[in-house]
Amino acid sequence: MKKKHNPAKAIQNIKQFGEFGGVNPSITDSATFTFLGAQTMLDTFEGEAQGCFLYSRHWNPTNKYLADTLAKMEGTESAWVTASGMAAITNAIMQLCNSGDHIVSSITTYGGTYAFFVNYLKKFNITVTLVDISDLEAVEAAITPNTKVIYTETMTNPLLQISDIPELSKIAKSNNIKLVVDNTFTPMIVSPAVLGADIVVYSMTKFINGKNDCVAGAICASHEFINALSNVNDGTSMLLGPALDPLRASSILKSLHTLHIRMKQHSHNASYLAEKFEKYQLNTIYPGLEANVGHKLLCNMKNHGFGYGGMVAIDLETPEKASQFMELLQNKGVGYLAVSLGYFITIFSNSGSSTSSEVPIETQHKMGLSPGLVRFSVGLDHDIKASWTLIKQTLEELEIPNS
Ligand code: PLP
């Protein structure tokens, strides 16, 4: 039975004040910090001086406010904020794996993650087996004595496949390995740590910030893991140095407090479009649709009241059709032809030639990624009916589906 968790309420209960009683916490734009006594500095190096800050690559008070709030949202003991989503992913993995180790990963992940696993980790003799993450027997069968991590995305990019986090967690626990989940597409909607994930990573560039004005990431996990990551002697994040700028952390923290409302509206608009696409007989992927293979699983895992997410995909079969369609949509003002997601304006891209272009064509075929897939990150449009009218006009103009 799923534990009850309300991420929006968990955030609201946090009270953080600024200097002089400011309603927002103060921004600490200092790289280094003074100590009144030399012994306290030594203790801080040892990780023993509670509440003392040493250097902003290690910890910064503003980053800590954001990290504490994210930990509350996820139901984890702790969190650490990074300068990008890729920094969160790469640091979590490098902290968990040593040379000679092995990872079992979903074959469908963000293209950058795929490239890190398949192209980059070779340098360190870390191997990765890619599996269909919904095939739990295949996941189990891929585990070897040197496997350290099962890696997946709650809702995969770009196929919006739903990962069975409770079952994957059981597999991980019974093999004494860690389950790492990228929850970038479904903040608030799903709380992977509450469902059994050991480590939750985010690209905060997307829904969490929602303003498309910076890149940022987060790692949410146990105290033990976050302390190990930021350990001055051998912590991956302390030594590789991807700390988030505190000015950005302050800005993202304020966005985080409106995330629950934004997710509801993204979900509402995406559901509306997905139903229209489906009725229009387009091959539509949206886990909120009853016909979607992941629908029931998402219903079982999701928190109440935030919908099914803002991401929808349709298959226009060829990249040429997809390009014509997206250019016309942009010209009509439906949204932007751009990579990324989670923005207040609708964004669309042809996944195979953009955010999944790192994935070789044969692998794209294997994972079921059509070359004509158009992925929508549906915005916060006040009048989504008007947006659908423009999209429908465009489909008719291009004679899609072909009659
Ligand atoms: N995870 C997912 C699911 C993504 O879609 C992305 C980027 O698109 C990332 C991670 C990487 O995040 P960033 O661009 O912030 O490094």
Coordinates of N, CA, C and O in Angstrom, one line a residue, residues 89 93 96-97 100-109 113-114 117-118 121 126-153 156 163 167-169 171-172 175-182:
I89 N 22.6 14.0 -12.3 CA 22.7 12.6 -12.8 C 24.1 12.1 -12.7 O 24.4 11.0 -12.1
I93 N 25.6 9.2 -10.0 CA 26.1 7.9 -10.6 C 27.6 7.8 -10.2 O 28.0 6.7 -9.8
L96 N 28.1 6.6 -6.8 CA 27.6 5.2 -6.5 C 28.5 4.2 -7.1 O 28.6 3.0 -6.7
C97 N 29.2 4.5 -8.3 CA 29.9 3.5 -9.0 C 31.4 3.7 -9.0 O 31.9 4.9 -9.1
G100 N 34.8 -0.7 -13.0 CA 34.5 -2.1 -13.0 C 33.0 -2.4 -12.6 O 32.6 -3.5 -12.8
D101 N 32.3 -1.4 -12.2 CA 30.9 -1.6 -11.8 C 30.0 -1.6 -13.0 O 30.4 -1.3 -14.1
H102 N 28.7 -1.9 -12.7 CA 27.7 -2.1 -13.8 C 26.4 -1.4 -13.4 O 26.0 -1.4 -12.2
I103 N 25.7 -0.9 -14.4 CA 24.4 -0.2 -14.2 C 23.4 -0.9 -15.1 O 23.7 -1.2 -16.3
V104 N 22.2 -1.1 -14.6 CA 21.0 -1.5 -15.5 C 20.2 -0.3 -15.6 O 19.7 0.3 -14.7
S105 N 20.0 0.2 -16.9 CA 19.2 1.4 -17.1 C 18.1 1.2 -18.1 O 18.2 0.3 -19.0
S106 N 17.0 1.9 -18.0 CA 16.0 2.0 -19.0 C 16.6 2.4 -20.3 O 17.4 3.3 -20.3
I107 N 16.2 1.7 -21.4 CA 16.7 2.1 -22.7 C 16.2 3.4 -23.1 O 16.9 4.2 -23.8
T108 N 15.0 3.8 -22.6 CA 14.5 5.2 -22.9 C 14.8 6.1 -21.7 O 14.2 5.9 -20.7
T109 N 15.7 7.0 -22.0 CA 16.0 8.0 -21.0 C 16.3 9.3 -21.9 O 16.5 9.2 -23.1
T113 N 21.6 11.6 -20.9 CA 21.8 10.5 -19.9 C 22.3 9.3 -20.7 O 23.2 8.6 -20.3
Y114 N 21.6 9.0 -21.8 CA 22.0 7.9 -22.7 C 23.4 8.0 -23.1 O 24.2 7.1 -23.0
F117 N 25.9 7.4 -20.2 CA 26.0 5.9 -19.9 C 26.7 5.2 -21.0 O 27.6 4.4 -20.7
V118 N 26.4 5.4 -22.2 CA 26.9 4.5 -23.3 C 28.2 5.0 -23.8 O 29.1 4.2 -24.1
L121 N 30.9 6.7 -19.8 CA 31.3 5.9 -18.7 C 32.3 4.8 -19.0 O 33.0 4.3 -18.1
I126 N 33.0 1.5 -16.6 CA 31.7 1.2 -16.0 C 30.8 0.8 -17.1 O 30.7 1.6 -18.1
T127 N 30.1 -0.3 -17.0 CA 29.3 -0.8 -18.2 C 27.8 -0.6 -17.8 O 27.4 -0.6 -16.7
V128 N 27.0 -0.5 -18.9 CA 25.6 -0.3 -18.7 C 24.8 -1.2 -19.6 O 25.1 -1.4 -20.8
T129 N 23.8 -1.9 -19.0 CA 22.9 -2.7 -19.8 C 21.6 -2.0 -19.9 O 21.0 -1.6 -18.9
L130 N 21.1 -1.8 -21.2 CA 19.9 -1.1 -21.4 C 18.8 -2.1 -21.6 O 18.9 -3.0 -22.3
V131 N 17.7 -1.8 -20.8 CA 16.5 -2.8 -20.9 C 15.2 -2.0 -21.0 O 15.2 -0.8 -20.8
D132 N 14.2 -2.7 -21.5 CA 12.9 -2.2 -21.4 C 12.5 -2.2 -20.0 O 12.3 -3.2 -19.4
I133 N 12.3 -1.0 -19.4 CA 12.2 -0.9 -17.9 C 10.8 -1.4 -17.5 O 10.6 -1.7 -16.3
S134 N 9.9 -1.6 -18.4 CA 8.6 -2.1 -18.0 C 8.6 -3.7 -18.0 O 7.7 -4.3 -17.5
D135 N 9.7 -4.2 -18.4 CA 9.9 -5.7 -18.4 C 10.7 -6.0 -17.2 O 12.0 -6.1 -17.2
L136 N 10.0 -6.3 -16.1 CA 10.7 -6.4 -14.8 C 11.6 -7.7 -14.8 O 12.7 -7.7 -14.1
E137 N 11.2 -8.7 -15.5 CA 12.0 -9.9 -15.6 C 13.4 -9.6 -16.3 O 14.4 -10.1 -15.9
A138 N 13.3 -8.7 -17.3 CA 14.5 -8.3 -18.0 C 15.4 -7.5 -17.1 O 16.7 -7.7 -17.2
V139 N 14.8 -6.7 -16.3 CA 15.6 -5.9 -15.3 C 16.4 -6.8 -14.4 O 17.6 -6.7 -14.2
E140 N 15.6 -7.8 -13.8 CA 16.2 -8.7 -12.9 C 17.3 -9.5 -13.6 O 18.4 -9.7 -13.0
A141 N 17.0 -10.0 -14.8 CA 18.0 -10.8 -15.5 C 19.3 -10.1 -15.9 O 20.3 -10.7 -16.0
A142 N 19.2 -8.8 -16.0 CA 20.3 -8.0 -16.4 C 21.3 -7.7 -15.2 O 22.4 -7.3 -15.4
I143 N 20.8 -8.0 -14.0 CA 21.7 -7.7 -12.8 C 22.8 -8.8 -12.7 O 22.6 -10.0 -12.8
T144 N 24.0 -8.3 -12.5 CA 25.2 -9.1 -12.3 C 25.8 -8.9 -11.0 O 25.4 -7.9 -10.3
P145 N 26.8 -9.7 -10.6 CA 27.4 -9.4 -9.2 C 28.0 -8.0 -9.1 O 28.1 -7.5 -7.9
N146 N 28.4 -7.4 -10.2 CA 29.0 -6.0 -10.0 C 28.0 -4.9 -10.3 O 28.4 -3.7 -10.4
T147 N 26.7 -5.2 -10.4 CA 25.7 -4.2 -10.6 C 25.6 -3.3 -9.3 O 25.4 -3.9 -8.3
K148 N 25.6 -2.0 -9.5 CA 25.4 -1.1 -8.4 C 24.2 -0.3 -8.4 O 23.7 0.2 -7.4
V149 N 23.6 -0.1 -9.6 CA 22.5 0.8 -9.8 C 21.5 0.3 -10.8 O 21.8 -0.2 -11.8
I150 N 20.2 0.5 -10.4 CA 19.1 0.5 -11.4 C 18.7 1.9 -11.7 O 18.4 2.6 -10.7
Y151 N 18.7 2.3 -12.9 CA 18.4 3.7 -13.3 C 17.2 3.8 -14.2 O 17.1 3.1 -15.2
T152 N 16.3 4.7 -13.8 CA 15.2 5.0 -14.7 C 14.6 6.4 -14.5 O 15.1 7.1 -13.7
E153 N 13.7 6.7 -15.4 CA 12.9 8.0 -15.3 C 11.5 7.6 -14.9 O 11.0 6.7 -15.5
T156 N 9.3 8.3 -18.8 CA 10.6 8.4 -19.6 C 10.5 9.4 -20.7 O 9.4 9.7 -21.3
S163 N 7.6 4.0 -15.2 CA 8.4 3.0 -14.5 C 7.6 2.6 -13.2 O 7.1 3.4 -12.5
E167 N 8.0 -1.8 -7.7 CA 8.6 -3.1 -8.0 C 10.1 -3.0 -8.3 O 10.8 -3.9 -7.9
L168 N 10.5 -2.0 -9.0 CA 11.9 -1.8 -9.2 C 12.7 -1.7 -7.9 O 13.8 -2.2 -7.7
S169 N 12.0 -1.0 -6.9 CA 12.7 -0.8 -5.6 C 12.8 -2.2 -4.9 O 13.9 -2.5 -4.3
I171 N 13.2 -5.1 -6.4 CA 14.3 -5.7 -7.1 C 15.7 -5.2 -6.6 O 16.6 -5.9 -6.3
A172 N 15.8 -3.9 -6.5 CA 17.0 -3.2 -6.1 C 17.4 -3.7 -4.7 O 18.5 -4.1 -4.4
N175 N 18.6 -7.2 -4.3 CA 20.0 -7.4 -4.8 C 21.0 -6.5 -4.1 O 22.2 -6.4 -4.6
N176 N 20.6 -5.7 -3.1 CA 21.5 -4.8 -2.4 C 22.1 -3.8 -3.3 O 23.3 -3.5 -3.2
I177 N 21.3 -3.2 -4.2 CA 21.8 -2.2 -5.1 C 20.9 -1.0 -5.0 O 19.8 -1.1 -4.3
K178 N 21.3 0.2 -5.6 CA 20.5 1.4 -5.4 C 19.6 1.7 -6.6 O 20.0 1.5 -7.8
L179 N 18.4 2.2 -6.3 CA 17.5 2.6 -7.4 C 17.5 4.1 -7.5 O 17.2 4.8 -6.6
V180 N 18.0 4.6 -8.7 CA 18.0 6.0 -8.9 C 16.9 6.4 -9.9 O 16.9 5.8 -11.0
V181 N 16.1 7.4 -9.6 CA 15.0 7.7 -10.5 C 15.1 9.2 -10.8 O 15.2 10.1 -9.9
D182 N 15.0 9.5 -12.1 CA 14.9 10.9 -12.6 C 13.4 11.3 -12.7 O 12.7 10.7 -13.5

